Amino acid sequence: MVTIFRNARLLTMDPALGSLGEVPDGVVVVRDGRIDRVGPRTEVLGDSVLGGSEDVGSGDTGRDDAGSGVGGPGESESGPEHGDWEVVDCAGGWLSPGLVDCHTHLVFGGSRADEFRRRLEGESYADIARGGGGILSTVRSTREASDEELVESGALRATALARSGVTTLEIKSGYGLDVDTELRMLRAARRIGERTGLRVRTTLLGAHALPPEFAGDRSGFLRTVIDELIPLAVDEGLATGVDAFLESIAFDAEECRAVLQAGRDRGLAVRLHADQLSDGGGGALAAELGARSADHVEYTSLEGVGAMAKAGTAAVLLPGAFHYLGESRVPPVAAFRQEGVPIAVATDANPGSSPVLSMPEAMSLACIHFGLTVEEVWLGATRIAADVLGLEGEAGVLVPGARADLALWDMEGPTDLVYWRGNAPLQGLWSGGRRLRL
Ligand code: NIG
Ligand code: FE
């Protein structure tokens, strides 16, 4: 099956083309779910029937009936010898890679709306957590939820993200905190990918909080994570990454190191919730372990930034949590830039600190609160986020060989996506070459 997207302004994110890799009158040829060719119309289609010039910026939108067949097998020089093909007229819209949300906690039971209300009335996130609320309240609800409830509610949230342009998302465990529920969460995450047609990467976040049954026995809990949970999750192929929460209300550096090393030894990519509410040396620990990313990083020191730069560890900024928790300390963005630390942006979608189900909103918040540029947030929500998930050249870019995950936007230019909030101008979304009906 071949699909030709034409009459598009491309945001390829191809570093070889600089900036956002823009191609003003571009074409993407998709073959069997992967990008086959991409570039200017004149180069890709030449003087074939489909290569005729057209006014970019006029014509029908791609929203309805994009994909009506033009020509047919053998009728065009650019057509395949055999099989179906179709043309999508992008009508001068902007075609980018599907957005990549590289940090979410989308699978959970229950609601924390009541805690949100309490925080509005003055209680702090950390106080609520210390009082048995926070993450532990979601743990109780998640343990009670059935597999189907976890899949059903998570799929609804994933679909909301897709409506904001997301085709690849990471989902963490961490609300089970017992072996059975953690594995159920990871299986639910996998099924959400199958049900929605989105690509889901899964991360084992066993060391998220100390569950009540292990109160007073921190090392007992960590042994369970290291000796039971990680091996079982790896043997069942349920996770691609391992994560931990390094914070005074969660686990210290030594505890996180032990868990992350155990995951790494079994082939999992390392991530770390680092320096969100205080400087716990998270940037340096992530770097020491060769982590793909340190996430949150509001309090990361300059030493930590330097270590991350040397190790090639990316910073994943999570402005939703910063925004909802009313934080004031911003991540050391200038130092990340100066040292060349790659910066990604994600929703951190979760029921407590970041009830955010839109990547463009997260991107907009990153611009407003953290001072990222339009170019930085687009790259941080596509190519760099894909790299954080180990999907280099596979997601977050429009280059030959990548999976055909495409988002078609009705906007004047890339700034529009982060300028207005509340109405992502998405006209069409394709995952692995298949159009998603959202
Ligand atoms: O990334 N920081 C730790 N974990 C989540 C919050 C989880 C929760 O409050 O439920 C986060 O913000
Ligand atoms: Fe998180």
Short mmCIF file of C-alpha atoms and ligand atoms in Angstrom, two decimals:
data_model
loop_
_atom_site.label_atom_id
_atom_site.label_comp_id
_atom_site.label_asym_id
_atom_site.label_seq_id
_atom_site.Cartn_x
_atom_site.Cartn_y
_atom_site.Cartn_z
CA MET A 1 0.00 0.00 0.00
CA VAL A 2 1.35 3.41 -1.01
CA THR A 3 0.04 6.77 0.20
CA ILE A 4 1.29 10.04 -1.22
CA PHE A 5 0.87 13.12 0.96
CA ARG A 6 1.27 16.16 -1.22
CA ASN A 7 0.62 19.87 -1.24
CA ALA A 8 2.04 20.06 2.29
CA ARG A 9 4.38 22.32 4.16
CA LEU A 10 6.64 19.83 5.89
CA LEU A 11 8.18 20.06 9.33
CA THR A 12 10.53 17.11 8.91
CA MET A 13 12.66 17.73 12.05
CA ASP A 14 15.51 16.42 9.92
CA PRO A 15 18.71 17.86 11.43
CA ALA A 16 20.32 17.84 7.99
CA LEU A 17 17.82 20.52 6.92
CA GLY A 18 18.37 22.70 10.01
CA SER A 19 15.86 24.22 12.42
CA LEU A 20 12.57 22.31 12.07
CA GLY A 21 13.59 20.86 8.72
CA GLU A 22 10.99 22.82 6.80
CA VAL A 23 10.14 21.99 3.19
CA PRO A 24 7.71 24.56 1.75
CA ASP A 25 6.02 22.50 -0.98
CA GLY A 26 6.68 18.99 0.17
CA VAL A 27 5.67 15.43 -0.48
CA VAL A 28 5.83 12.35 1.72
CA VAL A 29 5.52 8.93 0.13
CA VAL A 30 4.48 6.20 2.54
CA ARG A 31 4.90 2.55 1.66
CA ASP A 32 3.56 -0.20 3.88
CA GLY A 33 3.38 2.03 6.92
CA ARG A 34 6.86 3.52 6.61
CA ILE A 35 8.18 6.67 5.03
CA ASP A 36 9.68 5.80 1.69
CA ARG A 37 10.52 9.23 0.29
CA VAL A 38 10.24 12.76 1.57
CA GLY A 39 11.23 16.10 0.12
CA PRO A 40 10.28 18.94 -2.23
CA ARG A 41 7.51 18.07 -4.73
CA THR A 42 9.75 18.67 -7.70
CA GLU A 43 12.32 16.19 -6.41
CA VAL A 44 10.02 13.48 -5.16
CA LEU A 45 7.37 13.46 -7.87
CA GLY A 46 9.27 15.14 -10.70
CA ASP A 47 7.15 15.64 -13.78
CA SER A 48 4.84 12.73 -13.10
CA VAL A 49 1.08 13.22 -13.17
CA LEU A 50 1.14 13.90 -9.42
CA GLY A 51 4.04 16.33 -9.64
CA GLY A 52 2.10 19.09 -11.39
CA SER A 53 2.33 22.43 -9.68
CA GLU A 54 -0.46 23.47 -7.38
CA ASP A 55 -1.04 26.49 -5.27
CA VAL A 56 0.14 25.57 -1.81
CA GLY A 57 -2.27 27.12 0.61
CA SER A 58 -5.44 26.76 -1.39
CA GLY A 59 -7.94 24.03 -2.01
CA ASP A 60 -9.91 21.77 0.26
CA THR A 61 -8.65 20.84 3.65
CA GLY A 62 -7.38 17.36 4.20
CA ARG A 63 -10.00 16.76 6.85
CA ASP A 64 -12.64 15.02 4.79
CA ASP A 65 -11.91 12.41 2.32
CA ALA A 66 -8.23 13.04 2.29
CA GLY A 67 -7.07 9.99 0.52
CA SER A 68 -9.39 9.86 -2.45
CA GLY A 69 -7.59 7.88 -5.08
CA VAL A 70 -5.96 9.67 -7.96
CA GLY A 71 -4.77 7.66 -10.88
CA GLY A 72 -4.24 4.01 -10.24
CA PRO A 73 -1.83 1.20 -10.70
CA GLY A 74 0.35 1.78 -13.68
CA GLU A 75 -1.23 5.11 -14.65
CA SER A 76 1.49 7.30 -13.30
CA GLU A 77 5.24 7.20 -13.46
CA SER A 78 5.36 7.50 -9.73
CA GLY A 79 2.77 4.82 -9.11
CA PRO A 80 3.66 1.36 -7.96
CA GLU A 81 3.50 -1.54 -10.35
CA HIS A 82 1.13 -3.44 -8.10
CA GLY A 83 -1.25 -2.86 -5.27
CA ASP A 84 -3.34 0.03 -3.97
CA TRP A 85 -2.34 3.58 -3.69
CA GLU A 86 -3.94 6.79 -2.62
CA VAL A 87 -3.20 10.47 -2.53
CA VAL A 88 -3.78 12.76 0.43
CA ASP A 89 -4.07 16.39 -0.58
CA CYS A 90 -2.82 18.34 2.42
CA ALA A 91 -4.19 21.58 0.91
CA GLY A 92 -1.21 23.61 2.00
CA GLY A 93 -1.44 22.52 5.64
CA TRP A 94 1.57 21.74 7.80
CA LEU A 95 2.58 18.10 8.01
CA SER A 96 4.79 17.14 10.95
CA PRO A 97 5.77 13.91 12.65
CA GLY A 98 3.14 12.76 15.13
CA LEU A 99 4.01 14.25 18.50
CA VAL A 100 5.87 12.08 21.02
CA ASP A 101 4.85 12.25 24.68
CA CYS A 102 7.86 10.67 26.38
CA HIS A 103 6.67 10.82 30.02
CA THR A 104 3.16 9.88 31.19
CA HIS A 105 1.46 8.04 34.02
CA LEU A 106 -1.70 7.36 32.00
CA VAL A 107 -2.73 4.07 33.59
CA PHE A 108 -4.35 4.46 37.00
CA GLY A 109 -7.57 4.04 38.91
CA GLY A 110 -9.60 6.65 40.78
CA SER A 111 -9.39 10.42 40.82
CA ARG A 112 -7.49 13.01 42.83
CA ALA A 113 -9.86 15.90 42.19
CA ASP A 114 -10.40 16.22 45.91
CA GLU A 115 -6.67 16.72 46.50
CA PHE A 116 -6.65 19.36 43.81
CA ARG A 117 -9.39 21.17 45.71
CA ARG A 118 -7.38 20.86 48.96
CA ARG A 119 -4.28 22.27 47.28
CA LEU A 120 -6.33 25.20 46.05
CA GLU A 121 -7.26 25.76 49.68
CA GLY A 122 -3.62 25.87 50.74
CA GLU A 123 -2.34 22.37 51.47
CA SER A 124 0.90 21.40 49.75
CA TYR A 125 1.53 18.42 47.47
CA ALA A 126 4.21 17.11 49.82
CA ASP A 127 1.98 17.47 52.92
CA ILE A 128 -0.86 15.58 51.24
CA ALA A 129 1.60 12.85 50.22
CA ARG A 130 2.99 12.58 53.77
CA GLY A 131 -0.56 12.22 55.09
CA GLY A 132 -1.14 9.09 52.97
CA GLY A 133 -2.71 10.88 50.02
CA GLY A 134 -0.95 11.71 46.80
CA ILE A 135 0.60 8.80 44.97
CA LEU A 136 -0.57 6.35 47.67
CA SER A 137 -4.19 7.34 47.20
CA THR A 138 -3.91 6.47 43.49
CA VAL A 139 -2.16 3.23 44.47
CA ARG A 140 -5.20 2.20 46.52
CA SER A 141 -7.59 2.92 43.63
CA THR A 142 -5.35 1.27 41.06
CA ARG A 143 -5.08 -1.94 43.06
CA GLU A 144 -8.88 -2.05 43.24
CA ALA A 145 -9.39 -1.45 39.52
CA SER A 146 -9.96 -4.38 37.16
CA ASP A 147 -7.71 -4.95 34.16
CA GLU A 148 -10.49 -3.83 31.85
CA GLU A 149 -11.08 -0.64 33.85
CA LEU A 150 -7.40 0.22 33.62
CA VAL A 151 -7.34 -0.38 29.86
CA GLU A 152 -10.63 1.41 29.23
CA SER A 153 -9.83 4.57 31.20
CA GLY A 154 -6.24 4.66 29.98
CA ALA A 155 -7.34 4.28 26.35
CA LEU A 156 -9.68 7.25 26.74
CA ARG A 157 -6.79 9.36 28.00
CA ALA A 158 -4.51 8.12 25.23
CA THR A 159 -7.18 9.08 22.71
CA ALA A 160 -7.33 12.55 24.23
CA LEU A 161 -3.58 12.82 23.72
CA ALA A 162 -3.98 11.62 20.14
CA ARG A 163 -6.52 14.38 19.54
CA SER A 164 -3.72 16.77 20.42
CA GLY A 165 -1.46 15.21 17.77
CA VAL A 166 0.31 12.44 19.71
CA THR A 167 1.12 9.16 17.96
CA THR A 168 3.79 7.80 20.34
CA LEU A 169 3.58 7.86 24.11
CA GLU A 170 5.41 6.41 27.04
CA ILE A 171 3.38 4.98 29.92
CA LYS A 172 4.88 4.25 33.33
CA SER A 173 3.79 1.84 36.01
CA GLY A 174 4.20 3.04 39.59
CA TYR A 175 0.67 3.09 40.98
CA GLY A 176 0.62 -0.62 41.81
CA LEU A 177 3.69 -0.95 44.02
CA ASP A 178 3.06 -4.65 44.40
CA VAL A 179 4.27 -7.16 41.87
CA ASP A 180 0.84 -8.14 40.60
CA THR A 181 -0.54 -4.63 40.12
CA GLU A 182 2.65 -3.26 38.59
CA LEU A 183 2.59 -6.04 35.98
CA ARG A 184 -1.14 -5.47 35.40
CA MET A 185 -0.42 -1.79 34.75
CA LEU A 186 2.26 -2.60 32.19
CA ARG A 187 0.01 -5.11 30.44
CA ALA A 188 -2.79 -2.52 30.41
CA ALA A 189 -0.39 -0.01 28.84
CA ARG A 190 0.44 -2.50 26.09
CA ARG A 191 -3.23 -3.16 25.43
CA ILE A 192 -3.91 0.57 25.23
CA GLY A 193 -1.44 0.69 22.34
CA GLU A 194 -3.21 -2.17 20.59
CA ARG A 195 -6.66 -0.70 21.19
CA THR A 196 -5.87 2.84 20.05
CA GLY A 197 -3.38 2.17 17.24
CA LEU A 198 -0.86 4.44 18.97
CA ARG A 199 2.69 3.37 19.70
CA VAL A 200 3.18 2.84 23.44
CA ARG A 201 6.54 2.44 25.17
CA THR A 202 6.39 1.15 28.73
CA THR A 203 8.57 2.05 31.71
CA LEU A 204 8.72 0.21 35.01
CA LEU A 205 8.48 2.75 37.83
CA GLY A 206 8.51 0.35 40.76
CA ALA A 207 10.36 2.78 43.03
CA HIS A 208 7.71 5.51 42.91
CA ALA A 209 6.63 5.50 46.55
CA LEU A 210 6.89 3.22 49.56
CA PRO A 211 3.65 1.19 49.79
CA PRO A 212 1.98 0.99 53.22
CA GLU A 213 2.62 -2.74 53.67
CA PHE A 214 6.36 -1.99 53.62
CA ALA A 215 6.23 0.96 56.03
CA GLY A 216 9.42 0.73 58.07
CA ASP A 217 10.95 -1.78 55.66
CA ARG A 218 12.33 0.23 52.79
CA SER A 219 14.97 -2.31 51.89
CA GLY A 220 12.36 -5.10 51.86
CA PHE A 221 10.35 -3.16 49.29
CA LEU A 222 13.40 -2.41 47.16
CA ARG A 223 14.39 -6.09 47.24
CA THR A 224 10.93 -6.97 45.93
CA VAL A 225 11.33 -4.49 43.08
CA ILE A 226 14.84 -5.66 42.26
CA ASP A 227 14.54 -9.40 42.80
CA GLU A 228 10.95 -10.03 41.71
CA LEU A 229 9.31 -7.23 39.81
CA ILE A 230 12.09 -6.29 37.39
CA PRO A 231 12.91 -9.90 36.40
CA LEU A 232 9.24 -10.78 35.88
CA ALA A 233 8.55 -7.65 33.83
CA VAL A 234 11.61 -8.25 31.67
CA ASP A 235 10.87 -11.94 31.18
CA GLU A 236 7.36 -11.12 30.02
CA GLY A 237 8.71 -8.36 27.75
CA LEU A 238 6.51 -5.78 29.47
CA ALA A 239 8.91 -2.85 29.83
CA THR A 240 11.53 -1.09 27.76
CA GLY A 241 12.66 1.27 30.51
CA VAL A 242 13.14 1.56 34.25
CA ASP A 243 12.51 4.69 36.30
CA ALA A 244 12.62 5.80 39.95
CA PHE A 245 11.50 8.82 41.96
CA LEU A 246 14.47 10.48 43.64
CA GLU A 247 13.04 12.90 46.20
CA SER A 248 12.84 13.40 49.94
CA ILE A 249 9.23 12.13 49.87
CA ALA A 250 10.23 9.06 47.85
CA PHE A 251 13.68 7.38 47.51
CA ASP A 252 17.24 8.57 48.04
CA ALA A 253 20.10 8.36 45.57
CA GLU A 254 21.46 5.08 46.89
CA GLU A 255 18.04 3.42 46.73
CA CYS A 256 17.35 4.72 43.23
CA ARG A 257 20.81 3.67 42.04
CA ALA A 258 20.22 0.09 43.17
CA VAL A 259 16.88 -0.17 41.36
CA LEU A 260 18.04 1.53 38.19
CA GLN A 261 21.21 -0.56 38.01
CA ALA A 262 19.15 -3.71 38.37
CA GLY A 263 16.94 -2.62 35.48
CA ARG A 264 19.89 -1.58 33.38
CA ASP A 265 21.60 -4.92 33.99
CA ARG A 266 18.56 -6.56 32.45
CA GLY A 267 18.62 -4.34 29.39
CA LEU A 268 16.15 -1.63 30.38
CA ALA A 269 16.80 1.99 29.42
CA VAL A 270 17.25 4.19 32.49
CA ARG A 271 15.08 7.22 33.24
CA LEU A 272 14.89 9.21 36.48
CA HIS A 273 12.41 11.54 38.19
CA ALA A 274 15.08 13.97 39.29
CA ASP A 275 15.31 17.17 41.31
CA GLN A 276 11.63 18.06 41.03
CA LEU A 277 11.05 19.55 44.49
CA SER A 278 14.64 19.75 45.78
CA ASP A 279 18.20 19.14 44.57
CA GLY A 280 18.79 15.47 45.24
CA GLY A 281 21.76 15.18 42.89
CA GLY A 282 19.42 13.63 40.33
CA GLY A 283 21.09 15.03 37.24
CA ALA A 284 24.44 13.60 38.31
CA LEU A 285 22.94 10.23 39.24
CA ALA A 286 21.13 9.96 35.91
CA ALA A 287 24.37 10.78 34.12
CA GLU A 288 26.36 8.29 36.19
CA LEU A 289 23.94 5.54 35.17
CA GLY A 290 23.96 6.53 31.50
CA ALA A 291 20.28 7.40 31.73
CA ARG A 292 18.45 8.45 28.60
CA SER A 293 16.91 11.29 30.56
CA ALA A 294 16.54 13.08 33.85
CA ASP A 295 12.97 14.33 34.14
CA HIS A 296 11.51 17.42 35.90
CA VAL A 297 15.01 18.80 36.78
CA GLU A 298 13.84 22.11 38.25
CA TYR A 299 16.48 21.96 41.01
CA THR A 300 19.29 20.31 39.04
CA SER A 301 22.64 21.95 39.86
CA LEU A 302 25.12 23.21 37.31
CA GLU A 303 27.36 20.25 38.17
CA GLY A 304 24.43 17.99 37.38
CA VAL A 305 23.92 19.73 34.04
CA GLY A 306 27.59 19.30 33.18
CA ALA A 307 27.45 15.60 34.02
CA MET A 308 24.30 15.16 31.92
CA ALA A 309 25.98 16.85 28.97
CA LYS A 310 28.98 14.53 29.18
CA ALA A 311 26.82 11.43 29.47
CA GLY A 312 24.40 12.45 26.70
CA THR A 313 21.51 12.39 29.16
CA ALA A 314 18.55 14.49 27.99
CA ALA A 315 16.46 16.79 30.18
CA VAL A 316 12.73 16.08 30.00
CA LEU A 317 10.87 19.19 31.10
CA LEU A 318 7.43 18.67 32.63
CA PRO A 319 5.81 22.09 32.85
CA GLY A 320 2.37 20.65 33.65
CA ALA A 321 3.55 19.53 37.10
CA PHE A 322 5.34 22.83 37.66
CA HIS A 323 2.18 24.69 36.66
CA TYR A 324 -0.30 22.66 38.71
CA LEU A 325 1.89 22.58 41.80
CA GLY A 326 2.43 26.33 41.62
CA GLU A 327 6.20 25.93 41.66
CA SER A 328 8.51 28.85 41.14
CA ARG A 329 11.92 27.28 40.60
CA VAL A 330 12.49 26.80 36.86
CA PRO A 331 14.88 24.26 35.31
CA PRO A 332 18.36 25.53 34.36
CA VAL A 333 17.44 25.95 30.71
CA ALA A 334 20.26 28.38 29.89
CA ALA A 335 22.81 25.88 31.23
CA PHE A 336 21.19 23.01 29.28
CA ARG A 337 21.51 25.08 26.13
CA GLN A 338 25.06 26.12 26.83
CA GLU A 339 26.23 22.62 27.65
CA GLY A 340 24.30 21.05 24.77
CA VAL A 341 21.94 18.93 26.86
CA PRO A 342 19.04 17.85 24.62
CA ILE A 343 15.72 19.21 25.92
CA ALA A 344 12.46 17.29 25.56
CA VAL A 345 9.00 18.30 26.75
CA ALA A 346 6.26 15.95 27.95
CA THR A 347 2.86 16.10 29.64
CA ASP A 348 3.68 13.98 32.74
CA ALA A 349 -0.05 13.20 32.48
CA ASN A 350 -1.06 11.87 35.91
CA PRO A 351 -3.95 12.29 38.33
CA GLY A 352 -1.96 14.22 40.92
CA SER A 353 0.62 16.71 39.82
CA SER A 354 -0.16 17.06 36.13
CA PRO A 355 -3.69 16.38 34.89
CA VAL A 356 -2.70 17.44 31.37
CA LEU A 357 -3.84 15.50 28.32
CA SER A 358 -2.51 17.69 25.54
CA MET A 359 1.01 17.93 24.18
CA PRO A 360 0.48 21.36 22.60
CA GLU A 361 -0.64 22.63 26.03
CA ALA A 362 2.48 21.17 27.65
CA MET A 363 4.58 22.75 24.89
CA SER A 364 2.88 26.10 25.41
CA LEU A 365 3.46 25.92 29.18
CA ALA A 366 7.15 25.12 28.54
CA CYS A 367 7.42 28.28 26.45
CA ILE A 368 5.64 30.44 28.98
CA HIS A 369 7.07 29.12 32.26
CA PHE A 370 10.51 27.91 31.18
CA GLY A 371 11.26 30.29 28.33
CA LEU A 372 11.71 27.66 25.64
CA THR A 373 11.56 28.88 22.05
CA VAL A 374 9.04 27.66 19.50
CA GLU A 375 11.78 25.70 17.78
CA GLU A 376 12.90 24.10 21.04
CA VAL A 377 9.44 22.89 22.02
CA TRP A 378 8.71 21.43 18.59
CA LEU A 379 12.00 19.52 18.58
CA GLY A 380 11.46 18.58 22.23
CA ALA A 381 8.05 17.14 21.40
CA THR A 382 9.20 15.22 18.35
CA ARG A 383 12.77 14.20 17.50
CA ILE A 384 14.33 14.65 20.93
CA ALA A 385 11.42 12.98 22.73
CA ALA A 386 11.70 10.03 20.34
CA ASP A 387 15.43 9.77 21.11
CA VAL A 388 14.60 9.68 24.83
CA LEU A 389 12.41 6.64 24.12
CA GLY A 390 15.11 4.91 22.07
CA LEU A 391 13.24 5.56 18.81
CA GLU A 392 15.93 7.51 16.95
CA GLY A 393 15.11 7.69 13.24
CA GLU A 394 11.93 5.74 13.90
CA ALA A 395 9.62 8.38 15.38
CA GLY A 396 9.62 12.15 15.70
CA VAL A 397 11.11 12.74 12.25
CA LEU A 398 9.96 12.64 8.64
CA VAL A 399 12.85 10.78 7.04
CA PRO A 400 12.98 7.66 4.88
CA GLY A 401 12.74 4.53 6.99
CA ALA A 402 10.82 6.12 9.87
CA ARG A 403 7.39 4.83 10.75
CA ALA A 404 4.75 6.89 8.98
CA ASP A 405 3.38 8.74 12.00
CA LEU A 406 2.08 12.02 10.65
CA ALA A 407 0.10 14.96 11.98
CA LEU A 408 -1.58 17.44 9.62
CA TRP A 409 -2.12 20.89 11.12
CA ASP A 410 -4.25 23.80 9.96
CA MET A 411 -2.05 26.69 11.05
CA GLU A 412 -0.30 29.72 9.64
CA GLY A 413 3.02 28.52 11.01
CA PRO A 414 4.61 26.39 13.77
CA THR A 415 4.15 29.15 16.35
CA ASP A 416 0.37 28.74 16.21
CA LEU A 417 0.52 25.40 18.01
CA VAL A 418 1.82 26.99 21.20
CA TYR A 419 0.29 30.42 20.81
CA TRP A 420 -3.39 29.51 21.21
CA ARG A 421 -4.29 27.01 23.87
CA GLY A 422 -7.34 24.77 24.09
CA ASN A 423 -7.88 24.01 20.44
CA ALA A 424 -5.12 22.02 18.78
CA PRO A 425 -5.57 22.68 15.05
CA LEU A 426 -5.20 19.02 14.13
CA GLN A 427 -6.75 18.04 10.79
CA GLY A 428 -5.56 14.48 10.48
CA LEU A 429 -3.39 11.93 12.25
CA TRP A 430 -1.75 8.82 10.81
CA SER A 431 -0.06 6.12 12.87
CA GLY A 432 2.07 3.64 10.93
CA GLY A 433 0.47 5.00 7.76
CA ARG A 434 -3.08 4.35 8.95
CA ARG A 435 -5.39 7.25 9.51
CA LEU A 436 -6.79 7.36 13.03
CA ARG A 437 -10.46 8.25 13.39
CA LEU A 438 -10.48 10.39 16.51
O1 NIG B 1 5.95 12.82 37.74
N1 NIG B 1 6.99 12.95 40.64
C1 NIG B 1 6.49 11.85 40.80
N2 NIG B 1 5.54 11.27 40.13
C2 NIG B 1 4.55 11.96 39.36
C3 NIG B 1 3.43 12.40 40.21
C4 NIG B 1 2.58 11.31 40.52
C5 NIG B 1 1.39 11.66 41.34
O2 NIG B 1 1.30 12.68 42.03
O3 NIG B 1 0.51 10.82 41.26
C6 NIG B 1 5.16 13.10 38.61
O4 NIG B 1 4.86 14.27 38.82
FE FE B 2 6.26 11.69 36.28
#
